[in-house]
Amino acid sequence: FFPLRVDSSFFFSRFQKLTILTLRGNALTALPMTITQLVDLEVLTLKQNRLSPQLSWEAIAAPLRKIRLGTR
């Protein structure tokens, strides 16, 4: 896995038709709001990040079938 080190708006604008996205091990503390550009996203893996337990999922959760969290 490679850490996401580019501007997220640029990245997500280039891959708007993604259905599965793994952001595992990126030390994320929050999700970029530009992730909402991925309107076809169905599965989002966020394992091994530092996301806040108070993170609001409403903005991205509607089209998702799975959100994978955790440490493994």
Short mmCIF file of C-alpha atoms in Angstrom, two decimals:
data_model
loop_
_atom_site.label_atom_id
_atom_site.label_comp_id
_atom_site.label_asym_id
_atom_site.label_seq_id
_atom_site.Cartn_x
_atom_site.Cartn_y
_atom_site.Cartn_z
CA PHE A 1 0.00 0.00 0.00
CA PHE A 2 1.20 3.49 -0.82
CA PRO A 3 0.30 6.55 1.29
CA LEU A 4 -1.93 9.14 -0.38
CA ARG A 5 0.45 12.08 -0.83
CA VAL A 6 -1.28 14.04 -3.58
CA ASP A 7 -3.96 16.69 -3.44
CA SER A 8 -7.12 14.68 -2.80
CA SER A 9 -9.32 16.86 -5.01
CA PHE A 10 -6.99 16.19 -7.96
CA PHE A 11 -6.89 12.46 -7.20
CA PHE A 12 -10.63 12.00 -6.74
CA SER A 13 -11.49 14.11 -9.80
CA ARG A 14 -9.42 11.74 -11.96
CA PHE A 15 -11.06 8.56 -10.63
CA GLN A 16 -14.73 9.49 -10.21
CA LYS A 17 -15.95 6.06 -11.36
CA LEU A 18 -14.12 4.09 -8.63
CA THR A 19 -16.30 1.51 -6.93
CA ILE A 20 -13.72 0.24 -4.40
CA LEU A 21 -11.16 2.41 -2.60
CA THR A 22 -8.59 1.28 -0.03
CA LEU A 23 -6.93 4.02 2.02
CA ARG A 24 -5.35 1.57 4.44
CA GLY A 25 -2.38 2.73 6.51
CA ASN A 26 -2.39 6.39 5.47
CA ALA A 27 -2.44 7.86 9.01
CA LEU A 28 -5.64 9.73 8.13
CA THR A 29 -7.24 11.64 10.99
CA ALA A 30 -10.19 12.79 8.87
CA LEU A 31 -11.64 12.09 5.47
CA PRO A 32 -11.30 14.74 2.78
CA MET A 33 -14.70 16.11 1.78
CA THR A 34 -13.62 15.68 -1.83
CA ILE A 35 -14.26 11.95 -1.37
CA THR A 36 -17.90 12.81 -2.11
CA GLN A 37 -16.81 13.22 -5.75
CA LEU A 38 -16.68 9.42 -5.93
CA VAL A 39 -20.38 8.98 -6.60
CA ASP A 40 -20.04 5.31 -7.65
CA LEU A 41 -17.99 4.29 -4.60
CA GLU A 42 -19.46 1.19 -2.95
CA VAL A 43 -16.65 -0.13 -0.71
CA LEU A 44 -14.30 2.05 1.33
CA THR A 45 -11.49 0.49 3.39
CA LEU A 46 -9.98 2.73 6.06
CA LYS A 47 -8.12 0.23 8.26
CA GLN A 48 -4.94 1.29 10.07
CA ASN A 49 -5.71 5.01 10.12
CA ARG A 50 -6.20 7.46 12.98
CA LEU A 51 -9.77 8.49 12.27
CA SER A 52 -11.72 10.23 15.00
CA PRO A 53 -14.50 8.13 16.55
CA GLN A 54 -16.74 11.21 16.15
CA LEU A 55 -16.27 11.23 12.37
CA SER A 56 -19.49 12.08 10.55
CA TRP A 57 -20.29 9.52 7.87
CA GLU A 58 -23.47 11.08 6.50
CA ALA A 59 -21.69 12.90 3.69
CA ILE A 60 -20.22 9.74 2.18
CA ALA A 61 -22.20 6.79 3.50
CA ALA A 62 -25.28 6.94 1.27
CA PRO A 63 -23.92 5.05 -1.78
CA LEU A 64 -21.60 2.77 0.21
CA ARG A 65 -22.37 -0.90 0.71
CA LYS A 66 -19.37 -1.44 3.04
CA ILE A 67 -17.08 0.68 5.17
CA ARG A 68 -14.15 -1.33 6.50
CA LEU A 69 -12.58 0.04 9.66
CA GLY A 70 -10.28 -1.47 12.25
CA THR A 71 -6.65 -2.22 12.85
CA ARG A 72 -6.17 -5.36 10.75
#
